[in-house]
Amino acid sequence: RQPDVVQKMNWFHRQVRPAKRLYSDAVTELRILEALSNHPLRTRHHKEASFFIVPIAIGSNLVQNHPGSLHKPFQKLLSSPLFLKTGGNRHVLLSLTENSLGQALEKFGVTENIYNQLENVTVANSIDVYRINDMLKSGTMDSQVQQGVKPMTNFGFSIGLMSNPGVPYQPASWKKFQDSTNYLYFEIDDADGTVATATTASMNCNDTNTKLLDDADVEKNTTTTTATTATTTNPIDIQRASLITIFEQHRSHDVIRLGFQSLNDKQMLMESRFCLVVRGKTTPYSKTLIRAIKTGCLPVIVSDLLPEVAPMFKSTLNMNDFSIFIDEKDFLNMTESSIHGLKFIAEDKLRWKINALRFAQRVVLYDHPESLFVPAFLREAGLAMRQKSAP
């Protein structure tokens, strides 16, 4: 059943599949705006408010694909007494679908004149566009890895890639970790352009050719093999297609579940101890992370720049607390030993990370039964606003 918001906005005629990224981001924007609107911290008296959330759903307008549809809402915002009084310095705009200036929003009526008037608005993005822009200018990030972007406004913050995970919530716990029957989950998405071998593509829950190893099997199979076909240290080479080749060549799929297409095998994800989160093809971030968090699966992150360019509520969470990071170069050169090394992490460290993951679930999941999403969001917004008055 599709979300209720789809019915409200009459999107059925567009036949937008929930798996589509734009659709997923658009729905997430609306759900976040709903969470902010319904939270007890909200006040309906502007004199009591520290700042104002702009109730414009950018993603829903993009999905409906009505040219110029954003022009009127933004004009109304810019002409409102509160905006004129504050100059936008106390306004927060949520934009998960668009991270920068560009033709996409211009088509929908966000003209250059509107952009200029929005310069003091604080924008909540899925990535830290401001940091990425600085890194590109300073040469600390390769433009081949991340294309240049111009931030929508002068100030903003990252809440991480929050798209609808498409999986049910499962509390992180030591019991869940121990009871999980699968060692490591690795997601293959149609969008990756991956062409898996017949053996890999045929894997499913009932596959007798794919063995889900218990602890004894993992111990027995902890051999170190160097991935000779992927010795380059260029981050662009860390792609799912090349990883599948490595796993196939070195028989690592004996301990790793492969072959998922568009999350059809959600149960395997739910029953995994660790989830491999590999950097995207051309970006340092991946939406696999939010799925791992929601299902209580310990993220194993192979992306050196992820905490810097797409942090999740960085004033509240430290991604190292609830994740295991593997250096990209080490992973390329020692894929199997990196994976098998997870087996030897001390129990007390694992328990600590699982507790941190359980807290992270409360922070990043706006629909968590004990969610801290809104307070964390407002905290980031407040800190971003303070930058405006910083010398």
mmCIF file of C-alpha atoms in Angstrom:
data_model
loop_
_atom_site.group_PDB
_atom_site.id
_atom_site.type_symbol
_atom_site.label_atom_id
_atom_site.label_comp_id
_atom_site.label_asym_id
_atom_site.label_seq_id
_atom_site.Cartn_x
_atom_site.Cartn_y
_atom_site.Cartn_z
ATOM 1 C CA ARG A 1 0.000 0.000 0.000
ATOM 2 C CA GLN A 2 1.446 3.351 -0.967
ATOM 3 C CA PRO A 3 1.723 6.136 1.615
ATOM 4 C CA ASP A 4 -1.398 8.174 2.350
ATOM 5 C CA VAL A 5 0.384 11.282 1.163
ATOM 6 C CA VAL A 6 0.322 9.893 -2.372
ATOM 7 C CA GLN A 7 -3.455 9.848 -2.333
ATOM 8 C CA LYS A 8 -3.617 13.378 -0.954
ATOM 9 C CA MET A 9 -1.433 14.757 -3.719
ATOM 10 C CA ASN A 10 -3.014 12.760 -6.573
ATOM 11 C CA TRP A 11 0.244 11.209 -7.711
ATOM 12 C CA PHE A 12 -1.286 7.968 -8.953
ATOM 13 C CA HIS A 13 -1.664 9.296 -12.499
ATOM 14 C CA ARG A 14 2.103 9.695 -12.681
ATOM 15 C CA GLN A 15 2.674 6.051 -11.766
ATOM 16 C CA VAL A 16 5.721 6.913 -9.735
ATOM 17 C CA ARG A 17 7.210 3.794 -8.216
ATOM 18 C CA PRO A 18 8.091 4.004 -4.499
ATOM 19 C CA ALA A 19 11.573 2.684 -5.337
ATOM 20 C CA LYS A 20 12.385 5.789 -7.346
ATOM 21 C CA ARG A 21 14.822 8.077 -5.546
ATOM 22 C CA LEU A 22 12.928 11.310 -6.227
ATOM 23 C CA TYR A 23 9.671 9.834 -5.004
ATOM 24 C CA SER A 24 11.347 8.450 -1.880
ATOM 25 C CA ASP A 25 13.006 11.775 -1.070
ATOM 26 C CA ALA A 26 9.761 13.662 -1.677
ATOM 27 C CA VAL A 27 7.791 11.442 0.672
ATOM 28 C CA THR A 28 10.517 11.741 3.299
ATOM 29 C CA GLU A 29 10.389 15.545 3.081
ATOM 30 C CA LEU A 30 6.664 15.486 3.717
ATOM 31 C CA ARG A 31 6.989 13.069 6.612
ATOM 32 C CA ILE A 32 9.678 15.235 8.220
ATOM 33 C CA LEU A 33 7.574 18.360 7.800
ATOM 34 C CA GLU A 34 4.690 16.463 9.376
ATOM 35 C CA ALA A 35 6.875 15.386 12.313
ATOM 36 C CA LEU A 36 8.013 18.985 12.860
ATOM 37 C CA SER A 37 4.447 20.255 12.618
ATOM 38 C CA ASN A 38 3.044 17.760 15.114
ATOM 39 C CA HIS A 39 5.834 17.877 17.697
ATOM 40 C CA PRO A 40 5.170 19.362 21.170
ATOM 41 C CA LEU A 41 8.081 21.775 20.669
ATOM 42 C CA ARG A 42 6.118 23.564 17.971
ATOM 43 C CA THR A 43 4.498 26.853 18.898
ATOM 44 C CA ARG A 44 1.796 28.588 16.876
ATOM 45 C CA HIS A 45 2.752 32.002 18.237
ATOM 46 C CA HIS A 46 5.535 33.581 16.213
ATOM 47 C CA LYS A 47 6.695 35.684 19.145
ATOM 48 C CA GLU A 48 7.532 32.499 21.059
ATOM 49 C CA ALA A 49 9.456 30.915 18.192
ATOM 50 C CA SER A 50 13.222 30.851 17.925
ATOM 51 C CA PHE A 51 12.957 30.176 14.204
ATOM 52 C CA PHE A 52 10.418 29.270 11.541
ATOM 53 C CA ILE A 53 10.118 26.111 9.439
ATOM 54 C CA VAL A 54 9.171 26.888 5.829
ATOM 55 C CA PRO A 55 6.217 24.598 4.925
ATOM 56 C CA ILE A 56 7.142 24.238 1.255
ATOM 57 C CA ALA A 57 7.493 20.658 0.019
ATOM 58 C CA ILE A 58 10.001 20.990 -2.811
ATOM 59 C CA GLY A 59 10.110 17.296 -3.650
ATOM 60 C CA SER A 60 6.363 16.898 -4.045
ATOM 61 C CA ASN A 61 6.332 19.698 -6.616
ATOM 62 C CA LEU A 62 9.131 18.024 -8.563
ATOM 63 C CA VAL A 63 7.293 14.702 -8.561
ATOM 64 C CA GLN A 64 4.047 16.277 -9.755
ATOM 65 C CA ASN A 65 6.091 17.917 -12.520
ATOM 66 C CA HIS A 66 4.064 21.115 -12.860
ATOM 67 C CA PRO A 67 6.407 23.792 -14.253
ATOM 68 C CA GLY A 68 6.343 26.989 -12.229
ATOM 69 C CA SER A 69 4.540 25.369 -9.281
ATOM 70 C CA LEU A 70 7.095 26.614 -6.729
ATOM 71 C CA HIS A 71 6.995 30.240 -7.821
ATOM 72 C CA LYS A 72 3.832 31.229 -5.971
ATOM 73 C CA PRO A 73 4.717 29.521 -2.636
ATOM 74 C CA PHE A 74 8.155 31.151 -2.552
ATOM 75 C CA GLN A 75 6.777 34.541 -3.523
ATOM 76 C CA LYS A 76 4.265 34.241 -0.679
ATOM 77 C CA LEU A 77 7.096 33.373 1.706
ATOM 78 C CA LEU A 78 9.262 36.286 0.591
ATOM 79 C CA SER A 79 6.424 38.778 0.964
ATOM 80 C CA SER A 80 5.296 37.567 4.397
ATOM 81 C CA PRO A 81 5.734 40.051 7.306
ATOM 82 C CA LEU A 82 7.909 37.625 9.271
ATOM 83 C CA PHE A 83 10.299 37.074 6.380
ATOM 84 C CA LEU A 84 10.512 40.785 5.610
ATOM 85 C CA LYS A 85 11.187 41.513 9.262
ATOM 86 C CA THR A 86 13.936 38.904 9.701
ATOM 87 C CA GLY A 87 15.343 38.851 6.178
ATOM 88 C CA GLY A 88 15.088 35.076 6.271
ATOM 89 C CA ASN A 89 17.688 34.793 9.018
ATOM 90 C CA ARG A 90 15.319 32.787 11.215
ATOM 91 C CA HIS A 91 13.771 30.601 8.525
ATOM 92 C CA VAL A 92 14.635 26.929 7.888
ATOM 93 C CA LEU A 93 13.946 25.274 4.526
ATOM 94 C CA LEU A 94 13.969 21.490 4.107
ATOM 95 C CA SER A 95 15.360 20.314 0.767
ATOM 96 C CA LEU A 96 16.286 16.658 0.369
ATOM 97 C CA THR A 97 15.604 16.472 -3.369
ATOM 98 C CA GLU A 98 17.693 19.467 -4.433
ATOM 99 C CA ASN A 99 21.009 20.287 -2.787
ATOM 100 C CA SER A 100 22.100 23.206 -4.935
ATOM 101 C CA LEU A 101 21.143 25.898 -7.392
ATOM 102 C CA GLY A 102 20.290 24.574 -10.802
ATOM 103 C CA GLN A 103 17.939 24.268 -13.729
ATOM 104 C CA ALA A 104 15.763 21.751 -11.886
ATOM 105 C CA LEU A 105 14.324 24.348 -9.529
ATOM 106 C CA GLU A 106 14.385 27.139 -12.123
ATOM 107 C CA LYS A 107 11.953 25.072 -14.194
ATOM 108 C CA PHE A 108 9.560 25.144 -11.257
ATOM 109 C CA GLY A 109 9.674 28.894 -10.836
ATOM 110 C CA VAL A 110 12.517 29.431 -8.389
ATOM 111 C CA THR A 111 14.095 32.282 -10.318
ATOM 112 C CA GLU A 112 17.443 33.924 -9.749
ATOM 113 C CA ASN A 113 15.657 36.813 -8.058
ATOM 114 C CA ILE A 114 14.067 34.389 -5.577
ATOM 115 C CA TYR A 115 17.409 32.712 -4.949
ATOM 116 C CA ASN A 116 18.969 36.059 -4.098
ATOM 117 C CA GLN A 117 16.280 36.780 -1.540
ATOM 118 C CA LEU A 118 16.724 33.347 0.057
ATOM 119 C CA GLU A 119 20.426 33.820 0.737
ATOM 120 C CA ASN A 120 20.015 34.089 4.528
ATOM 121 C CA VAL A 121 17.659 31.119 4.888
ATOM 122 C CA THR A 122 19.099 28.045 6.625
ATOM 123 C CA VAL A 123 18.692 24.913 4.485
ATOM 124 C CA ALA A 124 18.518 21.347 5.783
ATOM 125 C CA ASN A 125 20.039 19.069 3.148
ATOM 126 C CA SER A 126 20.781 15.373 2.953
ATOM 127 C CA ILE A 127 24.474 16.199 2.436
ATOM 128 C CA ASP A 128 26.761 18.998 3.584
ATOM 129 C CA VAL A 129 26.788 20.991 0.353
ATOM 130 C CA TYR A 130 28.725 23.800 2.008
ATOM 131 C CA ARG A 131 31.573 21.542 3.121
ATOM 132 C CA ILE A 132 31.681 19.809 -0.271
ATOM 133 C CA ASN A 133 31.863 23.166 -2.027
ATOM 134 C CA ASP A 134 34.739 24.269 0.227
ATOM 135 C CA MET A 135 36.601 21.003 -0.359
ATOM 136 C CA LEU A 136 36.232 21.279 -4.121
ATOM 137 C CA LYS A 137 37.519 24.844 -4.066
ATOM 138 C CA SER A 138 40.511 23.922 -1.903
ATOM 139 C CA GLY A 139 41.314 20.831 -3.959
ATOM 140 C CA THR A 140 40.870 18.405 -1.044
ATOM 141 C CA MET A 141 38.109 16.610 -2.975
ATOM 142 C CA ASP A 142 38.482 15.373 -6.536
ATOM 143 C CA SER A 143 35.951 16.994 -8.885
ATOM 144 C CA GLN A 144 35.766 13.633 -10.667
ATOM 145 C CA VAL A 145 34.402 12.102 -7.475
ATOM 146 C CA GLN A 146 31.940 14.883 -6.689
ATOM 147 C CA GLN A 147 30.699 17.367 -9.245
ATOM 148 C CA GLY A 148 30.761 21.009 -8.294
ATOM 149 C CA VAL A 149 27.720 22.360 -6.518
ATOM 150 C CA LYS A 150 26.675 25.826 -5.472
ATOM 151 C CA PRO A 151 24.709 25.813 -2.211
ATOM 152 C CA MET A 152 21.145 27.093 -2.351
ATOM 153 C CA THR A 153 21.816 29.665 0.393
ATOM 154 C CA ASN A 154 24.699 30.865 2.547
ATOM 155 C CA PHE A 155 23.910 28.651 5.532
ATOM 156 C CA GLY A 156 22.738 25.102 6.118
ATOM 157 C CA PHE A 157 23.361 21.705 7.637
ATOM 158 C CA SER A 158 23.248 18.008 6.812
ATOM 159 C CA ILE A 159 20.859 15.489 8.333
ATOM 160 C CA GLY A 160 22.260 12.625 6.247
ATOM 161 C CA LEU A 161 20.594 10.601 3.518
ATOM 162 C CA MET A 162 17.151 10.137 4.994
ATOM 163 C CA SER A 163 15.161 8.712 2.081
ATOM 164 C CA ASN A 164 12.400 6.292 2.975
ATOM 165 C CA PRO A 165 14.391 3.114 3.762
ATOM 166 C CA GLY A 166 11.612 0.836 2.520
ATOM 167 C CA VAL A 167 12.224 -1.588 5.393
ATOM 168 C CA PRO A 168 10.509 -2.112 8.751
ATOM 169 C CA TYR A 169 11.973 -0.774 11.977
ATOM 170 C CA GLN A 170 13.833 -3.279 14.127
ATOM 171 C CA PRO A 171 15.363 -2.200 17.457
ATOM 172 C CA ALA A 172 19.105 -2.669 17.700
ATOM 173 C CA SER A 173 19.992 -4.995 20.552
ATOM 174 C CA TRP A 174 22.601 -7.527 21.560
ATOM 175 C CA LYS A 175 19.980 -10.264 21.353
ATOM 176 C CA LYS A 176 19.058 -9.239 17.811
ATOM 177 C CA PHE A 177 22.753 -9.320 16.899
ATOM 178 C CA GLN A 178 23.275 -12.775 18.390
ATOM 179 C CA ASP A 179 20.089 -14.205 16.885
ATOM 180 C CA SER A 180 20.870 -12.939 13.370
ATOM 181 C CA THR A 181 21.513 -15.861 11.047
ATOM 182 C CA ASN A 182 23.422 -13.938 8.375
ATOM 183 C CA TYR A 183 26.925 -12.591 8.896
ATOM 184 C CA LEU A 184 27.125 -9.674 6.439
ATOM 185 C CA TYR A 185 24.581 -8.069 4.112
ATOM 186 C CA PHE A 186 25.669 -6.504 0.847
ATOM 187 C CA GLU A 187 23.020 -4.811 -1.269
ATOM 188 C CA ILE A 188 23.023 -4.887 -5.047
ATOM 189 C CA ASP A 189 20.738 -2.349 -6.636
ATOM 190 C CA ASP A 190 19.490 -2.238 -10.213
ATOM 191 C CA ALA A 191 20.564 1.405 -10.328
ATOM 192 C CA ASP A 192 24.199 0.374 -9.886
ATOM 193 C CA GLY A 193 24.288 -0.984 -13.404
ATOM 194 C CA THR A 194 25.662 -4.190 -11.968
ATOM 195 C CA VAL A 195 25.776 -7.300 -14.102
ATOM 196 C CA ALA A 196 26.107 -10.169 -11.672
ATOM 197 C CA THR A 197 27.105 -13.679 -12.651
ATOM 198 C CA ALA A 198 24.469 -16.375 -12.907
ATOM 199 C CA THR A 199 25.550 -17.797 -9.569
ATOM 200 C CA THR A 200 25.253 -14.463 -7.811
ATOM 201 C CA ALA A 201 21.994 -13.447 -9.428
ATOM 202 C CA SER A 202 20.291 -16.706 -8.486
ATOM 203 C CA MET A 203 20.916 -16.388 -4.781
ATOM 204 C CA ASN A 204 17.860 -16.255 -2.563
ATOM 205 C CA CYS A 205 16.798 -17.315 0.901
ATOM 206 C CA ASN A 206 16.290 -20.925 -0.141
ATOM 207 C CA ASP A 207 19.413 -21.234 -2.281
ATOM 208 C CA THR A 208 21.272 -24.391 -1.382
ATOM 209 C CA ASN A 209 24.337 -23.064 -3.214
ATOM 210 C CA THR A 210 24.672 -20.177 -0.778
ATOM 211 C CA LYS A 211 25.692 -21.051 2.728
ATOM 212 C CA LEU A 212 24.903 -18.813 5.664
ATOM 213 C CA LEU A 213 27.804 -19.506 7.951
ATOM 214 C CA ASP A 214 27.604 -19.781 11.690
ATOM 215 C CA ASP A 215 30.457 -18.647 13.943
ATOM 216 C CA ALA A 216 32.383 -21.865 13.495
ATOM 217 C CA ASP A 217 32.196 -21.615 9.722
ATOM 218 C CA VAL A 218 33.348 -18.014 9.758
ATOM 219 C CA GLU A 219 36.278 -18.990 11.979
ATOM 220 C CA LYS A 220 37.189 -21.800 9.614
ATOM 221 C CA ASN A 221 37.028 -19.546 6.573
ATOM 222 C CA THR A 222 39.029 -16.602 7.886
ATOM 223 C CA THR A 223 41.773 -16.701 5.305
ATOM 224 C CA THR A 224 43.474 -13.637 3.933
ATOM 225 C CA THR A 225 43.463 -13.218 0.183
ATOM 226 C CA THR A 226 44.601 -10.095 -1.607
ATOM 227 C CA ALA A 227 42.243 -8.738 -4.232
ATOM 228 C CA THR A 228 44.794 -8.477 -7.011
ATOM 229 C CA THR A 229 42.278 -7.162 -9.514
ATOM 230 C CA ALA A 230 41.450 -4.072 -7.473
ATOM 231 C CA THR A 231 44.691 -2.705 -6.118
ATOM 232 C CA THR A 232 44.093 0.853 -7.257
ATOM 233 C CA THR A 233 43.473 3.382 -4.510
ATOM 234 C CA ASN A 234 41.251 5.665 -6.582
ATOM 235 C CA PRO A 235 38.000 5.979 -4.597
ATOM 236 C CA ILE A 236 36.014 5.878 -7.830
ATOM 237 C CA ASP A 237 37.027 2.231 -8.229
ATOM 238 C CA ILE A 238 35.125 1.204 -5.102
ATOM 239 C CA GLN A 239 31.962 0.242 -6.913
ATOM 240 C CA ARG A 240 29.518 -2.559 -6.356
ATOM 241 C CA ALA A 241 30.291 -4.154 -9.704
ATOM 242 C CA SER A 242 33.992 -4.479 -8.883
ATOM 243 C CA LEU A 243 33.192 -5.716 -5.374
ATOM 244 C CA ILE A 244 31.041 -8.502 -6.759
ATOM 245 C CA THR A 245 33.989 -9.537 -8.924
ATOM 246 C CA ILE A 246 36.228 -9.637 -5.863
ATOM 247 C CA PHE A 247 33.738 -11.653 -3.853
ATOM 248 C CA GLU A 248 33.205 -14.105 -6.686
ATOM 249 C CA GLN A 249 36.912 -14.591 -7.375
ATOM 250 C CA HIS A 250 37.864 -15.168 -3.766
ATOM 251 C CA ARG A 251 34.782 -17.100 -2.741
ATOM 252 C CA SER A 252 33.901 -14.455 -0.156
ATOM 253 C CA HIS A 253 30.253 -15.000 -0.970
ATOM 254 C CA ASP A 254 30.495 -18.059 1.273
ATOM 255 C CA VAL A 255 30.147 -15.629 4.155
ATOM 256 C CA ILE A 256 28.389 -12.754 2.426
ATOM 257 C CA ARG A 257 24.875 -12.713 1.102
ATOM 258 C CA LEU A 258 24.787 -11.292 -2.420
ATOM 259 C CA GLY A 259 22.240 -10.917 -5.173
ATOM 260 C CA PHE A 260 19.570 -8.609 -3.763
ATOM 261 C CA GLN A 261 17.736 -6.562 -6.335
ATOM 262 C CA SER A 262 15.739 -3.506 -5.189
ATOM 263 C CA LEU A 263 15.431 -4.837 -1.641
ATOM 264 C CA ASN A 264 13.284 -7.797 -2.635
ATOM 265 C CA ASP A 265 14.948 -9.866 0.057
ATOM 266 C CA LYS A 266 14.254 -7.624 3.038
ATOM 267 C CA GLN A 267 14.208 -10.562 5.423
ATOM 268 C CA MET A 268 17.881 -11.255 4.799
ATOM 269 C CA LEU A 269 18.681 -7.648 5.672
ATOM 270 C CA MET A 270 16.613 -7.957 8.843
ATOM 271 C CA GLU A 271 18.544 -11.082 9.852
ATOM 272 C CA SER A 272 22.070 -9.729 9.262
ATOM 273 C CA ARG A 273 24.606 -8.825 11.913
ATOM 274 C CA PHE A 274 26.628 -6.439 9.767
ATOM 275 C CA CYS A 275 25.629 -4.363 6.737
ATOM 276 C CA LEU A 276 28.247 -3.314 4.210
ATOM 277 C CA VAL A 277 27.825 0.355 3.270
ATOM 278 C CA VAL A 278 30.062 1.074 0.297
ATOM 279 C CA ARG A 279 30.546 4.562 -1.133
ATOM 280 C CA GLY A 280 28.478 5.390 -4.201
ATOM 281 C CA LYS A 281 29.777 5.144 -7.742
ATOM 282 C CA THR A 282 30.547 8.849 -8.052
ATOM 283 C CA THR A 283 29.867 10.128 -4.533
ATOM 284 C CA PRO A 284 31.212 9.324 -1.062
ATOM 285 C CA TYR A 285 27.748 8.555 0.312
ATOM 286 C CA SER A 286 25.151 5.793 0.016
ATOM 287 C CA LYS A 287 21.549 5.398 1.140
ATOM 288 C CA THR A 288 22.305 1.865 2.282
ATOM 289 C CA LEU A 289 23.271 3.413 5.627
ATOM 290 C CA ILE A 290 19.752 4.468 6.623
ATOM 291 C CA ARG A 291 18.458 0.966 5.868
ATOM 292 C CA ALA A 292 21.134 -0.565 8.068
ATOM 293 C CA ILE A 293 20.300 1.808 10.908
ATOM 294 C CA LYS A 294 16.558 1.228 10.703
ATOM 295 C CA THR A 295 16.915 -2.553 10.792
ATOM 296 C CA GLY A 296 19.401 -2.531 13.675
ATOM 297 C CA CYS A 297 22.216 -3.889 11.523
ATOM 298 C CA LEU A 298 25.715 -2.668 12.435
ATOM 299 C CA PRO A 299 26.972 -0.562 9.490
ATOM 300 C CA VAL A 300 30.384 -1.441 8.070
ATOM 301 C CA ILE A 301 31.254 1.707 6.154
ATOM 302 C CA VAL A 302 33.765 1.850 3.307
ATOM 303 C CA SER A 303 33.801 5.577 2.535
ATOM 304 C CA ASP A 304 36.561 7.786 3.890
ATOM 305 C CA LEU A 305 34.721 11.073 3.316
ATOM 306 C CA LEU A 306 31.222 10.064 4.411
ATOM 307 C CA PRO A 307 31.325 11.554 7.952
ATOM 308 C CA GLU A 308 32.595 14.828 6.513
ATOM 309 C CA VAL A 309 30.326 15.313 3.490
ATOM 310 C CA ALA A 310 27.094 13.644 4.619
ATOM 311 C CA PRO A 311 27.050 13.627 8.424
ATOM 312 C CA MET A 312 23.935 12.640 10.332
ATOM 313 C CA PHE A 313 23.145 15.296 12.941
ATOM 314 C CA LYS A 314 26.831 15.782 13.675
ATOM 315 C CA SER A 315 26.263 17.802 16.857
ATOM 316 C CA THR A 316 24.311 14.875 18.338
ATOM 317 C CA LEU A 317 25.815 11.776 16.728
ATOM 318 C CA ASN A 318 29.333 10.547 16.026
ATOM 319 C CA MET A 319 29.125 8.047 13.187
ATOM 320 C CA ASN A 320 32.173 6.207 14.523
ATOM 321 C CA ASP A 321 30.204 5.327 17.643
ATOM 322 C CA PHE A 322 27.570 3.206 15.892
ATOM 323 C CA SER A 323 29.503 2.121 12.794
ATOM 324 C CA ILE A 324 32.649 0.257 11.845
ATOM 325 C CA PHE A 325 34.811 2.140 9.341
ATOM 326 C CA ILE A 326 37.192 0.413 6.955
ATOM 327 C CA ASP A 327 39.676 2.533 5.023
ATOM 328 C CA GLU A 328 38.948 2.505 1.293
ATOM 329 C CA LYS A 329 42.517 1.647 0.341
ATOM 330 C CA ASP A 330 42.709 -1.181 2.868
ATOM 331 C CA PHE A 331 39.392 -2.553 1.718
ATOM 332 C CA LEU A 332 40.461 -2.606 -1.927
ATOM 333 C CA ASN A 333 43.760 -4.276 -1.174
ATOM 334 C CA MET A 334 42.602 -6.644 1.579
ATOM 335 C CA THR A 335 38.906 -7.185 0.991
ATOM 336 C CA GLU A 336 38.555 -10.593 2.582
ATOM 337 C CA SER A 337 40.738 -9.904 5.601
ATOM 338 C CA SER A 338 38.797 -6.694 6.222
ATOM 339 C CA ILE A 339 35.528 -8.605 6.218
ATOM 340 C CA HIS A 340 36.742 -11.560 8.233
ATOM 341 C CA GLY A 341 38.255 -9.150 10.754
ATOM 342 C CA LEU A 342 34.748 -8.258 11.895
ATOM 343 C CA LYS A 343 34.594 -11.691 13.491
ATOM 344 C CA PHE A 344 37.340 -10.780 15.973
ATOM 345 C CA ILE A 345 35.935 -7.521 17.317
ATOM 346 C CA ALA A 346 35.723 -7.783 21.103
ATOM 347 C CA GLU A 347 32.267 -8.390 22.542
ATOM 348 C CA ASP A 348 32.374 -5.356 24.829
ATOM 349 C CA LYS A 349 33.133 -3.115 21.833
ATOM 350 C CA LEU A 350 30.292 -4.658 19.835
ATOM 351 C CA ARG A 351 27.875 -4.196 22.716
ATOM 352 C CA TRP A 352 28.923 -0.551 23.013
ATOM 353 C CA LYS A 353 28.393 0.056 19.303
ATOM 354 C CA ILE A 354 25.000 -1.652 19.375
ATOM 355 C CA ASN A 355 23.908 0.607 22.244
ATOM 356 C CA ALA A 356 25.103 3.603 20.221
ATOM 357 C CA LEU A 357 23.203 2.278 17.185
ATOM 358 C CA ARG A 358 20.041 2.019 19.262
ATOM 359 C CA PHE A 359 20.435 5.677 20.258
ATOM 360 C CA ALA A 360 21.153 6.633 16.630
ATOM 361 C CA GLN A 361 17.865 5.005 15.624
ATOM 362 C CA ARG A 362 16.006 7.379 17.934
ATOM 363 C CA VAL A 363 17.805 10.374 16.465
ATOM 364 C CA VAL A 364 17.612 9.693 12.724
ATOM 365 C CA LEU A 365 14.216 7.963 12.508
ATOM 366 C CA TYR A 366 11.420 10.514 12.547
ATOM 367 C CA ASP A 367 8.862 7.707 12.965
ATOM 368 C CA HIS A 368 10.648 5.979 15.857
ATOM 369 C CA PRO A 369 8.295 5.295 18.817
ATOM 370 C CA GLU A 370 10.664 7.314 21.052
ATOM 371 C CA SER A 371 12.031 9.601 18.353
ATOM 372 C CA LEU A 372 14.529 12.357 19.087
ATOM 373 C CA PHE A 373 14.548 13.438 15.452
ATOM 374 C CA VAL A 374 12.841 16.809 15.934
ATOM 375 C CA PRO A 375 15.019 17.978 18.874
ATOM 376 C CA ALA A 376 18.130 16.905 16.942
ATOM 377 C CA PHE A 377 16.905 18.696 13.811
ATOM 378 C CA LEU A 378 16.232 21.900 15.742
ATOM 379 C CA ARG A 379 19.618 21.676 17.422
ATOM 380 C CA GLU A 380 21.384 21.503 14.048
ATOM 381 C CA ALA A 381 19.296 24.390 12.759
ATOM 382 C CA GLY A 382 20.155 26.507 15.791
ATOM 383 C CA LEU A 383 23.872 25.834 15.472
ATOM 384 C CA ALA A 384 23.804 26.640 11.750
ATOM 385 C CA MET A 385 22.082 29.939 12.499
ATOM 386 C CA ARG A 386 24.736 30.911 14.999
ATOM 387 C CA GLN A 387 27.272 30.851 12.184
ATOM 388 C CA LYS A 388 25.539 33.906 10.762
ATOM 389 C CA SER A 389 26.595 35.995 13.727
ATOM 390 C CA ALA A 390 30.052 34.456 14.042
ATOM 391 C CA PRO A 391 32.962 36.749 13.168
#
